[in-house]
Tab-separated table of C-alpha atoms in Angstrom:
chain	number	residue	atom	x	y	z
O	1155	MET	CA	0.120	0.051	0.017
O	1156	ILE	CA	2.530	2.739	0.785
O	1157	GLU	CA	6.005	2.215	-0.241
O	1158	ILE	CA	9.373	4.200	1.207
O	1159	LYS	CA	12.386	3.664	-1.008
O	1160	ASP	CA	15.721	5.444	-0.105
O	1161	VAL	CA	14.321	8.374	0.814
O	1162	SER	CA	16.280	11.597	1.778
O	1163	LYS	CA	15.803	15.154	2.418
O	1164	TRP	CA	17.546	18.114	3.731
O	1165	TYR	CA	16.548	21.420	5.183
O	1166	GLY	CA	19.418	23.219	3.037
O	1167	THR	CA	22.525	21.432	4.091
O	1168	PHE	CA	20.681	19.753	7.215
O	1169	GLN	CA	20.129	16.183	6.256
O	1170	VAL	CA	16.611	15.355	7.854
O	1171	LEU	CA	15.937	11.962	6.541
O	1172	THR	CA	18.280	9.783	5.506
O	1173	ASN	CA	18.239	6.689	3.490
O	1174	CYS	CA	14.660	5.765	4.730
O	1175	THR	CA	13.005	2.647	3.574
O	1176	THR	CA	10.004	0.886	4.691
O	1177	SER	CA	6.615	-0.017	3.465
O	1178	VAL	CA	2.779	-0.675	4.878
O	1179	LYS	CA	1.159	-3.684	3.730
O	1180	LYS	CA	-2.563	-3.336	3.220
O	1181	GLY	CA	-4.415	-4.093	6.334
O	1182	GLU	CA	-1.324	-3.410	8.735
O	1183	VAL	CA	-0.731	-1.172	11.153
O	1184	VAL	CA	2.775	0.617	11.967
O	1185	VAL	CA	3.666	2.610	14.528
O	1186	VAL	CA	6.422	5.013	14.171
O	1187	CYS	CA	8.569	6.031	16.983
O	1188	GLY	CA	11.533	7.735	18.237
O	1189	PRO	CA	13.192	10.829	19.970
O	1190	SER	CA	11.956	14.372	19.154
O	1191	GLY	CA	13.748	15.865	15.980
O	1192	SER	CA	14.351	12.439	14.664
O	1193	GLY	CA	12.466	12.917	11.146
O	1194	LYS	CA	9.288	10.896	12.113
O	1195	SER	CA	6.810	13.674	11.588
O	1196	THR	CA	8.743	14.654	8.610
O	1197	LEU	CA	8.636	11.368	7.179
O	1198	ILE	CA	4.992	10.950	7.670
O	1199	LYS	CA	4.035	14.542	5.816
O	1200	CYS	CA	6.445	13.033	2.847
O	1201	VAL	CA	4.193	10.128	2.571
O	1202	ASN	CA	1.357	12.424	1.259
O	1203	ALA	CA	3.806	14.861	-0.312
O	1204	LEU	CA	2.900	17.448	2.286
O	1205	GLU	CA	6.685	18.013	2.473
O	1206	PRO	CA	8.985	17.557	-0.676
O	1207	PHE	CA	12.060	15.179	-0.499
O	1208	GLU	CA	15.059	15.451	-2.805
O	1209	LYS	CA	15.853	11.711	-3.071
O	1210	GLY	CA	14.167	8.403	-3.333
O	1211	GLU	CA	11.050	7.363	-4.156
O	1212	ILE	CA	7.366	6.878	-2.098
O	1213	ARG	CA	4.209	5.304	-3.764
O	1214	ILE	CA	0.847	4.764	-2.346
O	1215	ASP	CA	-1.000	2.195	-4.123
O	1216	GLY	CA	1.497	2.036	-7.087
O	1217	LEU	CA	1.645	6.023	-7.644
O	1218	SER	CA	4.451	7.898	-7.051
O	1219	VAL	CA	4.017	11.130	-5.086
O	1220	SER	CA	6.817	13.053	-6.267
O	1221	ASP	CA	6.194	12.177	-9.755
O	1222	PRO	CA	4.596	15.529	-11.415
O	1223	SER	CA	2.248	13.746	-13.365
O	1224	THR	CA	0.425	12.195	-10.299
O	1225	ASP	CA	-2.812	14.037	-9.774
O	1226	LEU	CA	-1.822	14.483	-5.870
O	1227	PRO	CA	-5.192	16.134	-5.033
O	1228	LYS	CA	-6.767	12.793	-6.172
O	1229	LEU	CA	-4.183	10.675	-4.327
O	1230	ARG	CA	-4.313	12.648	-1.041
O	1231	ALA	CA	-8.186	12.554	-1.066
O	1232	ARG	CA	-7.800	8.751	-0.744
O	1233	VAL	CA	-5.035	8.944	2.152
O	1234	GLY	CA	-6.871	9.963	5.432
O	1235	MET	CA	-4.425	12.031	8.032
O	1236	VAL	CA	-4.563	12.959	11.449
O	1237	PHE	CA	-2.590	16.099	12.730
O	1238	GLN	CA	-0.852	16.829	15.670
O	1239	ASN	CA	-2.516	20.420	16.321
O	1240	PHE	CA	-5.968	19.261	15.066
O	1241	GLU	CA	-6.114	21.634	12.114
O	1242	LEU	CA	-10.054	21.657	12.240
O	1243	PHE	CA	-11.020	24.750	10.189
O	1244	PRO	CA	-12.163	27.238	12.994
O	1245	HIS	CA	-14.827	29.242	10.844
O	1246	LEU	CA	-16.678	25.806	9.417
O	1247	THR	CA	-18.892	23.982	12.025
O	1248	ILE	CA	-18.101	20.467	13.110
O	1249	MET	CA	-20.471	19.378	10.294
O	1250	GLU	CA	-19.031	21.626	7.497
O	1251	ASN	CA	-15.654	20.594	8.738
O	1252	LEU	CA	-16.749	16.920	7.742
O	1253	THR	CA	-18.481	17.499	4.854
O	1254	LEU	CA	-16.530	20.066	2.839
O	1255	ALA	CA	-14.049	18.082	0.981
O	1256	GLN	CA	-17.186	15.378	0.459
O	1257	ILE	CA	-18.836	18.123	-1.505
O	1258	ARG	CA	-15.741	19.966	-3.080
O	1259	VAL	CA	-13.445	16.779	-4.014
O	1260	MET	CA	-15.636	13.767	-4.420
O	1261	ASN	CA	-18.497	15.787	-5.784
O	1262	ARG	CA	-21.017	13.993	-3.289
O	1263	GLY	CA	-24.667	15.614	-2.858
O	1264	LYS	CA	-24.926	17.429	0.100
O	1265	GLU	CA	-27.556	15.472	1.697
O	1266	GLU	CA	-25.231	12.333	1.312
O	1267	SER	CA	-22.325	14.118	2.642
O	1268	ILE	CA	-24.256	14.973	5.907
O	1269	GLU	CA	-25.857	11.865	6.383
O	1270	LYS	CA	-22.098	10.370	6.300
O	1271	GLY	CA	-20.932	12.835	8.390
O	1272	LEU	CA	-23.559	12.042	11.247
O	1273	LYS	CA	-22.660	8.512	11.069
O	1274	LEU	CA	-19.225	9.158	11.719
O	1275	LEU	CA	-19.858	11.673	14.591
O	1276	GLU	CA	-21.958	9.148	16.014
O	1277	ARG	CA	-19.127	6.559	15.806
O	1278	VAL	CA	-16.732	8.874	17.589
O	1279	GLY	CA	-19.397	9.816	20.324
O	1280	LEU	CA	-20.028	13.203	18.702
O	1281	LYS	CA	-23.232	13.424	16.972
O	1282	ALA	CA	-24.360	16.143	19.300
O	1283	GLN	CA	-21.631	18.811	18.224
O	1284	ALA	CA	-22.315	18.505	14.992
O	1285	PRO	CA	-23.516	22.070	14.818
O	1286	LYS	CA	-21.046	23.717	17.065
O	1287	PHE	CA	-17.823	25.226	16.181
O	1288	PRO	CA	-13.926	23.830	16.678
O	1289	GLY	CA	-13.260	26.320	19.229
O	1290	GLN	CA	-16.203	25.082	21.373
O	1291	LEU	CA	-14.848	21.715	21.630
O	1292	SER	CA	-12.481	19.979	23.990
O	1293	GLY	CA	-8.985	18.811	22.543
O	1294	GLY	CA	-9.921	15.246	22.585
O	1295	GLN	CA	-13.139	16.087	21.117
O	1296	GLN	CA	-11.603	18.264	18.576
O	1297	LYS	CA	-8.805	15.072	17.668
O	1298	ARG	CA	-12.063	12.788	17.252
O	1299	VAL	CA	-13.551	15.256	14.734
O	1300	ALA	CA	-10.561	15.366	12.839
O	1301	ILE	CA	-10.337	11.481	12.694
O	1302	ALA	CA	-13.944	11.514	11.366
O	1303	ARG	CA	-13.082	14.230	9.036
O	1304	ALA	CA	-10.539	11.991	7.529
O	1305	MET	CA	-12.606	8.970	7.362
O	1306	ALA	CA	-15.409	10.763	5.212
O	1307	MET	CA	-13.435	10.336	2.394
O	1308	ASP	CA	-13.242	6.464	2.770
O	1309	PRO	CA	-9.528	6.499	2.585
O	1310	MET	CA	-7.810	3.366	1.500
O	1311	CYS	CA	-5.167	3.977	4.692
O	1312	MET	CA	-4.541	6.454	7.425
O	1313	LEU	CA	-1.642	8.547	8.646
O	1314	PHE	CA	-1.445	9.561	12.403
O	1315	ASP	CA	0.852	12.490	12.908
O	1316	GLU	CA	1.605	12.169	16.842
O	1317	PRO	CA	-2.474	12.387	17.218
O	1318	THR	CA	-2.213	12.273	21.170
O	1319	SER	CA	0.873	14.737	21.653
O	1320	ALA	CA	-0.974	17.895	21.965
O	1321	LEU	CA	-3.754	16.439	24.216
O	1322	ASP	CA	-4.172	16.664	28.311
O	1323	PRO	CA	-3.912	13.276	30.009
O	1324	GLU	CA	-7.179	12.376	30.395
O	1325	MET	CA	-8.280	13.141	26.837
O	1326	ILE	CA	-5.701	10.678	25.052
O	1327	ASN	CA	-7.749	7.355	25.912
O	1328	GLU	CA	-10.920	8.716	24.229
O	1329	VAL	CA	-8.786	9.111	21.074
O	1330	LEU	CA	-7.036	5.930	21.377
O	1331	ASP	CA	-10.191	3.942	21.575
O	1332	VAL	CA	-11.168	5.641	18.433
O	1333	MET	CA	-7.796	4.339	17.236
O	1334	VAL	CA	-7.939	0.986	18.499
O	1335	ALA	CA	-11.076	0.306	16.915
O	1336	LEU	CA	-10.020	1.653	13.465
O	1337	ALA	CA	-7.272	-0.580	13.321
O	1338	GLN	CA	-9.340	-3.911	14.850
O	1339	GLU	CA	-11.397	-3.038	11.708
O	1340	GLY	CA	-8.447	-3.534	9.127
O	1341	MET	CA	-7.851	0.076	8.523
O	1342	THR	CA	-4.288	0.448	6.999
O	1343	MET	CA	-2.491	2.981	9.264
O	1344	MET	CA	1.055	4.702	9.737
O	1345	CYS	CA	1.129	6.396	13.013
O	1346	VAL	CA	3.659	8.511	14.648
O	1347	THR	CA	2.856	8.187	18.179
O	1348	HIS	CA	4.869	7.929	21.664
O	1349	GLU	CA	1.824	6.092	22.995
O	1350	MET	CA	3.416	2.218	23.593
O	1351	GLY	CA	0.459	0.810	24.899
O	1352	PHE	CA	-1.472	1.788	21.759
O	1353	ALA	CA	1.575	0.143	19.709
O	1354	ARG	CA	1.479	-2.894	21.817
O	1355	LYS	CA	-2.052	-3.503	21.525
O	1356	VAL	CA	-2.781	-2.656	17.654
O	1357	ALA	CA	0.496	-2.788	15.791
O	1358	ASN	CA	2.018	-5.155	13.832
O	1359	ARG	CA	5.217	-3.441	13.120
O	1360	VAL	CA	7.318	-0.421	15.167
O	1361	ILE	CA	9.818	1.421	13.114
O	1362	PHE	CA	12.117	3.406	15.089
O	1363	MET	CA	13.801	6.191	14.159
O	1364	ASP	CA	16.632	8.249	15.368
O	1365	ARG	CA	18.454	11.450	13.919
O	1366	GLY	CA	16.620	10.695	10.520
O	1367	GLU	CA	17.423	7.388	10.020
O	1368	ILE	CA	15.039	4.089	10.373
O	1369	VAL	CA	17.316	2.409	12.880
O	1370	GLU	CA	14.794	-0.675	13.571
O	1371	ASP	CA	12.099	-1.580	11.529
O	1372	THR	CA	10.419	-4.661	13.157
O	1373	THR	CA	7.825	-6.806	14.426
O	1374	LYS	CA	6.204	-5.590	17.972
O	1375	GLU	CA	6.938	-8.471	19.355
O	1376	ASP	CA	10.585	-8.268	18.526
O	1377	PHE	CA	10.394	-4.523	19.167
O	1378	PHE	CA	9.429	-4.568	22.995
O	1379	GLY	CA	10.769	-8.095	23.630
O	1380	LYS	CA	14.474	-7.257	22.442
O	1381	PRO	CA	15.511	-4.280	20.366
O	1382	ARG	CA	18.840	-4.851	18.415
O	1383	SER	CA	19.963	-1.329	18.656
O	1384	GLU	CA	21.562	0.445	21.793
O	1385	ARG	CA	19.825	3.414	20.953
O	1386	ALA	CA	16.214	1.748	20.834
O	1387	GLN	CA	16.726	0.036	23.934
O	1388	LEU	CA	17.952	3.191	25.581
O	1389	PHE	CA	14.644	4.998	23.835
O	1390	LEU	CA	12.375	2.161	25.360
O	1391	SER	CA	13.736	2.449	28.641
O	1392	LYS	CA	13.375	6.178	29.059
O	1393	ILE	CA	9.840	5.799	27.920
O	1394	LEU	CA	8.345	2.808	29.683
O	1395	GLN	CA	9.838	4.222	32.580
O	1396	HIS	CA	6.478	6.172	33.582
V	678	MET	CA	-16.304	86.963	12.804
V	679	THR	CA	-20.065	86.313	11.839
V	680	TRP	CA	-21.254	83.267	11.044
V	681	ASP	CA	-23.554	83.095	7.592
V	682	TRP	CA	-24.830	79.782	6.563
V	683	GLN	CA	-27.551	81.322	4.561
V	684	PHE	CA	-25.222	81.284	1.613
V	685	PHE	CA	-25.877	77.662	1.072
V	686	LEU	CA	-29.002	78.519	-0.169
V	687	LYS	CA	-28.212	81.104	-2.593
V	688	ASP	CA	-27.852	80.233	-6.561
V	689	ILE	CA	-24.277	79.616	-7.614
V	690	GLY	CA	-25.375	81.808	-10.833
V	691	ASP	CA	-26.757	79.307	-13.431
V	692	GLY	CA	-30.386	79.868	-11.994
V	693	GLU	CA	-31.558	77.068	-10.589
V	694	THR	CA	-28.288	75.162	-8.590
V	695	ARG	CA	-28.135	76.249	-5.005
V	696	TYR	CA	-24.647	75.835	-3.054
V	697	VAL	CA	-26.262	73.271	-1.087
V	698	ASP	CA	-27.381	71.049	-4.210
V	699	TRP	CA	-23.737	71.419	-5.545
V	700	MET	CA	-22.321	70.184	-2.048
V	701	ILE	CA	-24.952	67.010	-2.147
V	702	SER	CA	-23.348	66.514	-5.702
V	703	ALA	CA	-20.277	67.013	-4.888
V	704	TRP	CA	-20.898	64.501	-1.845
V	705	GLY	CA	-21.939	61.968	-4.419
V	706	TRP	CA	-18.853	62.379	-6.405
V	707	THR	CA	-16.975	61.208	-3.508
V	708	LEU	CA	-18.790	58.625	-2.535
V	709	ALA	CA	-18.711	57.497	-6.255
V	710	VAL	CA	-14.984	57.796	-6.584
V	711	SER	CA	-14.363	56.082	-3.128
V	712	GLY	CA	-16.764	53.065	-3.645
V	713	CYS	CA	-15.547	52.307	-7.221
V	714	ALA	CA	-12.032	52.610	-6.139
V	715	TRP	CA	-12.665	50.186	-2.872
V	716	VAL	CA	-14.291	47.561	-5.305
V	717	VAL	CA	-10.925	47.616	-7.486
V	718	ALA	CA	-8.755	47.830	-4.339
V	719	LEU	CA	-10.522	44.839	-2.463
V	720	LEU	CA	-10.280	42.735	-6.037
V	721	PHE	CA	-6.635	43.480	-6.502
V	722	GLY	CA	-5.615	43.217	-3.090
V	723	ALA	CA	-7.198	40.071	-2.481
V	724	VAL	CA	-5.626	38.662	-5.772
V	725	VAL	CA	-2.184	39.864	-5.086
V	726	GLY	CA	-2.011	39.667	-1.486
V	727	THR	CA	-2.690	35.718	-2.103
V	728	LEU	CA	-0.144	35.427	-5.230
V	729	ARG	CA	2.207	37.003	-2.400
V	730	THR	CA	1.737	33.608	-0.032
V	731	VAL	CA	1.577	31.099	-2.835
V	732	PRO	CA	4.515	28.598	-3.666
V	733	ASN	CA	5.311	29.778	-6.762
V	734	ARG	CA	8.297	32.117	-7.274
V	735	TRP	CA	7.420	33.993	-10.519
V	736	LEU	CA	3.474	34.526	-9.099
V	737	ALA	CA	5.030	35.738	-5.948
V	738	GLY	CA	7.676	38.315	-7.406
V	739	ALA	CA	4.946	39.735	-9.726
V	740	ALA	CA	2.584	40.460	-6.824
V	741	ASN	CA	5.632	41.706	-4.878
V	742	VAL	CA	6.692	44.104	-7.751
V	743	TRP	CA	2.899	45.099	-7.721
V	744	VAL	CA	3.023	46.136	-4.146
V	745	GLU	CA	6.512	47.904	-4.093
V	746	LEU	CA	5.168	49.897	-7.366
V	747	PHE	CA	1.901	51.190	-5.867
V	748	ARG	CA	3.348	51.565	-2.360
V	749	ASN	CA	6.111	53.277	-3.028
V	750	ILE	CA	4.638	56.374	-4.923
V	751	PRO	CA	2.740	59.370	-3.062
V	752	LEU	CA	-0.828	59.473	-3.835
V	753	LEU	CA	-1.003	62.763	-5.376
V	754	VAL	CA	1.967	61.523	-8.075
V	755	GLN	CA	-0.041	58.509	-8.866
V	756	ILE	CA	-2.811	60.648	-9.928
V	757	PHE	CA	-0.781	62.895	-12.239
V	758	LEU	CA	0.829	59.969	-13.371
V	759	TRP	CA	-2.615	58.289	-14.419
V	760	TYR	CA	-3.715	61.444	-15.617
V	761	PHE	CA	-0.642	62.855	-17.628
V	762	VAL	CA	1.976	60.607	-17.961
V	763	ILE	CA	0.170	57.287	-19.069
V	764	PRO	CA	-2.142	58.645	-21.817
V	765	ALA	CA	1.072	60.336	-23.121
V	766	ILE	CA	2.465	57.008	-23.391
V	767	ILE	CA	-0.400	55.228	-24.424
V	768	PRO	CA	-2.585	57.467	-26.414
V	769	PRO	CA	-5.671	55.545	-26.540
V	770	LEU	CA	-6.187	56.148	-23.198
V	771	GLN	CA	-6.625	60.045	-23.664
V	772	GLN	CA	-10.360	58.993	-24.384
V	773	VAL	CA	-10.746	57.434	-21.307
V	774	PRO	CA	-12.805	59.836	-18.557
V	775	SER	CA	-10.951	61.433	-15.867
V	776	PHE	CA	-13.069	59.968	-13.614
V	777	VAL	CA	-11.666	56.354	-14.340
V	778	MET	CA	-8.233	57.382	-14.282
V	779	VAL	CA	-8.618	58.569	-10.901
V	780	VAL	CA	-10.629	55.320	-9.658
V	781	ALA	CA	-7.480	53.101	-11.087
V	782	ALA	CA	-5.255	55.599	-9.367
V	783	LEU	CA	-6.759	55.280	-5.862
V	784	GLY	CA	-7.912	51.645	-6.578
V	785	PHE	CA	-4.423	50.543	-7.379
V	786	PHE	CA	-2.822	52.637	-4.765
V	787	THR	CA	-5.091	51.100	-2.271
V	788	SER	CA	-4.665	47.777	-3.408
V	789	ALA	CA	-1.467	47.219	-2.405
V	790	ARG	CA	-1.832	48.144	1.252
V	791	VAL	CA	-4.888	45.655	1.041
V	792	ALA	CA	-2.837	43.069	-0.496
V	793	GLU	CA	-0.041	43.534	2.477
V	794	GLN	CA	-3.410	43.270	4.994
V	795	VAL	CA	-4.593	39.777	3.246
V	796	ARG	CA	-1.026	38.444	3.128
V	797	ALA	CA	-0.501	39.145	6.651
V	798	GLY	CA	-3.709	37.662	7.351
V	799	ILE	CA	-2.911	34.265	5.304
V	800	GLN	CA	0.329	34.131	6.939
V	801	SER	CA	-1.032	34.203	10.428
V	802	LEU	CA	-2.595	31.166	9.885
V	803	SER	CA	-0.530	28.020	10.695
V	804	ARG	CA	1.048	25.830	7.766
V	805	GLY	CA	-1.189	23.084	9.376
V	806	GLN	CA	-4.164	24.688	8.154
V	807	ARG	CA	-3.038	24.395	4.404
V	808	ASN	CA	-1.459	21.280	4.979
V	809	ALA	CA	-4.904	20.090	6.455
V	810	GLY	CA	-6.754	21.444	3.296
V	811	LEU	CA	-4.678	19.774	0.969
V	812	ALA	CA	-4.251	16.465	2.631
V	813	LEU	CA	-8.200	16.025	1.938
V	814	GLY	CA	-7.888	16.675	-1.460
V	815	LEU	CA	-8.302	19.969	-1.993
V	816	THR	CA	-6.465	21.549	-4.930
V	817	LEU	CA	-4.338	24.571	-3.690
V	818	PRO	CA	-6.985	27.216	-4.961
V	819	GLN	CA	-9.957	25.324	-3.111
V	820	THR	CA	-7.542	25.393	-0.141
V	821	TYR	CA	-7.512	29.228	-0.202
V	822	ARG	CA	-10.701	29.584	-1.301
V	823	PHE	CA	-12.567	27.446	1.498
V	824	VAL	CA	-9.927	27.258	4.312
V	825	LEU	CA	-7.193	30.006	4.217
V	826	LEU	CA	-9.146	33.041	3.123
V	827	PRO	CA	-12.402	32.975	4.938
V	828	MET	CA	-10.047	33.146	8.243
V	829	ALA	CA	-7.562	35.630	6.538
V	830	PHE	CA	-9.995	38.150	5.943
V	831	ARG	CA	-11.789	37.675	9.445
V	832	ILE	CA	-8.389	38.235	11.046
V	833	VAL	CA	-7.740	41.624	9.044
V	834	LEU	CA	-11.410	43.193	9.085
V	835	PRO	CA	-10.092	46.010	11.444
V	836	PRO	CA	-6.997	47.211	9.460
V	837	LEU	CA	-9.397	46.623	6.443
V	838	THR	CA	-11.946	48.908	8.191
V	839	SER	CA	-9.161	51.631	8.372
V	840	GLU	CA	-8.546	51.143	4.864
V	841	ALA	CA	-12.405	51.519	3.591
V	842	MET	CA	-12.172	54.914	5.654
V	843	ASN	CA	-8.774	56.094	3.938
V	844	ILE	CA	-9.837	55.611	0.556
V	845	ILE	CA	-12.962	58.159	1.456
V	846	LYS	CA	-10.534	60.777	3.098
V	847	ASN	CA	-7.667	59.873	0.169
V	848	SER	CA	-10.490	60.538	-2.466
V	849	SER	CA	-10.045	64.517	-1.958
V	850	VAL	CA	-6.842	64.383	-4.217
V	851	ALA	CA	-9.338	64.162	-7.298
V	852	PHE	CA	-9.888	67.645	-6.899
V	853	ALA	CA	-5.865	67.608	-8.270
V	854	VAL	CA	-7.772	66.506	-11.854
V	855	SER	CA	-10.931	68.424	-11.533
V	856	ILE	CA	-13.322	65.776	-10.006
V	857	SER	CA	-15.967	67.518	-8.766
V	858	GLU	CA	-15.813	66.063	-5.437
V	859	LEU	CA	-16.097	67.483	-2.041
V	860	THR	CA	-12.661	68.874	-1.739
V	861	MET	CA	-12.987	70.536	-5.055
V	862	PHE	CA	-16.439	71.996	-4.313
V	863	ALA	CA	-14.857	73.615	-0.986
V	864	MET	CA	-12.094	75.132	-2.568
V	865	GLN	CA	-14.552	76.669	-5.612
V	866	ALA	CA	-17.496	77.545	-3.291
V	867	GLN	CA	-15.217	79.362	-0.812
V	868	GLU	CA	-13.212	81.238	-3.524
V	869	GLU	CA	-16.980	82.607	-4.750
V	870	THR	CA	-18.437	83.395	-1.821
V	871	SER	CA	-15.432	84.538	0.558
V	872	ARG	CA	-17.192	81.991	3.568
V	873	GLY	CA	-14.478	79.621	3.540
V	874	ILE	CA	-14.847	78.395	7.160
V	875	GLU	CA	-18.419	77.814	6.887
V	876	VAL	CA	-17.609	75.695	3.732
V	877	TYR	CA	-15.061	73.750	5.154
V	878	LEU	CA	-16.854	73.270	8.495
V	879	ALA	CA	-19.639	71.619	6.093
V	880	VAL	CA	-17.372	69.505	4.093
V	881	THR	CA	-15.559	68.165	7.245
V	882	GLY	CA	-18.977	67.449	8.760
V	883	LEU	CA	-19.868	65.127	5.645
V	884	TYR	CA	-16.530	63.388	5.715
V	885	ILE	CA	-17.101	62.563	8.962
V	886	VAL	CA	-20.591	60.984	8.514
V	887	THR	CA	-19.303	59.049	5.764
V	888	THR	CA	-16.671	57.634	7.565
V	889	MET	CA	-18.519	57.053	10.388
V	890	VAL	CA	-21.278	55.002	8.175
V	891	VAL	CA	-18.551	52.712	6.895
V	892	ASN	CA	-16.890	52.018	10.524
V	893	ARG	CA	-20.206	51.302	11.396
V	894	LEU	CA	-20.514	48.931	8.591
V	895	PHE	CA	-17.510	47.284	9.221
V	896	ALA	CA	-18.580	46.741	12.812
V	897	PHE	CA	-21.750	45.040	11.991
V	898	LEU	CA	-19.906	42.998	9.387
V	899	GLU	CA	-17.346	41.841	11.981
V	900	SER	CA	-20.118	40.490	14.646
V	901	ARG	CA	-21.573	38.852	11.559
V	902	VAL	CA	-18.735	36.699	10.692
V	903	ARG	CA	-17.020	36.289	14.257
V	904	VAL	CA	-16.217	32.760	14.976
V	905	PRO	CA	-17.624	31.033	18.223
V	906	GLY	CA	-14.855	29.909	20.238
V	907	TYR	CA	-12.212	31.620	18.507
V	908	VAL	CA	-10.187	34.813	20.048
V	909	GLY	CA	-12.479	37.523	20.416
V	910	GLY	CA	-15.386	35.245	19.537
V	911	GLY	CA	-17.274	34.280	22.695
V	912	LYS	CA	-18.511	30.952	23.547
């Protein structure tokens, strides 16, 4: 589904990604973790070409995201993305947030879009909030709306960029519950997160990044059991302490 | 000194027009010049300000040149350029009425200022908003249309209000090319009647009333488009 081959990226002379190679198969849940500044958020933004990269290739469903002949908007419409800072559209109601792209990108009818939106809001437990504006919701609620917004496009896979890091601790679980349910339904997911509990529960594979490199790319059993690299061991010992 | 407001009811010499009629007509010209120029300024300002933020060097550069050009030259000089210089270089423009030339001059001058405000509004939004629009499959123009510009315009409404008021006050330079607007009226009427103080006080009053109405209109607009839960938006 997602193939990342030998991707390198520089900000000026500073190299943020070095020869990253990995893949996410259909139905797989892959968690990307690593210390901050390790390039994991950059990598996931490269996947749907929100960040350009200088070397290598990324293919989604066989289509290269850096090929100028690829219809990027069309491709991105099929890849759901949930951002660290919510990024709901503040001037639109919750329902309008969910219907905007359905109407403008997928050319769905308004009523059909609203119906779909309501179904998804009900799923994430926020049906009553439909007429409200994002600024009137809590962080956890906004994040669930963001997930529903991505789902409204019937994506073939979902990218999560630190979905819980901007949340208060008590709101993290309500978001993780939605994500776990998604994973258990067989959604293909690539997820940058520090939530090791989530990784343990639903991940098929764990990718560990440090200083722009993929240091480990292994099954979750191996990763939590006996990480091969010293850096991953150190990271795990730090993060699992609390 | 003694006041004499009676002369406003006197005939200006053509047997049918009183000074007050002339003043009302001049007010109409002021409104026409500033109204038309505002449409030009808003239209070009929105486009140029948007282009300054797009990821295309040539478009952003061209928009930058536009802003520099119209912001770096005094308004009065620009009026003369449009009235004297440009028609001399492009002869067909000699047929164009001076009203149109003044609207162009004032409109483009103000468009550079509007463009800077629109740019500031767009740039005050987080990069993530643009990414969120694109990630949903919206094209870049759609992302501007539905995501970035609606918020950017809300954010810059207060400075845009000042700009709309400025354009009314700046329309007074149109007297320089013989548009019969309020300032032109004031200068001529005080010559003819020697009641300069009364004339200028009356004209001042009309300018204040006009800008106040514009101010209130924008305040109303601001309250209408306020985003709930956003800064200053209330609950």
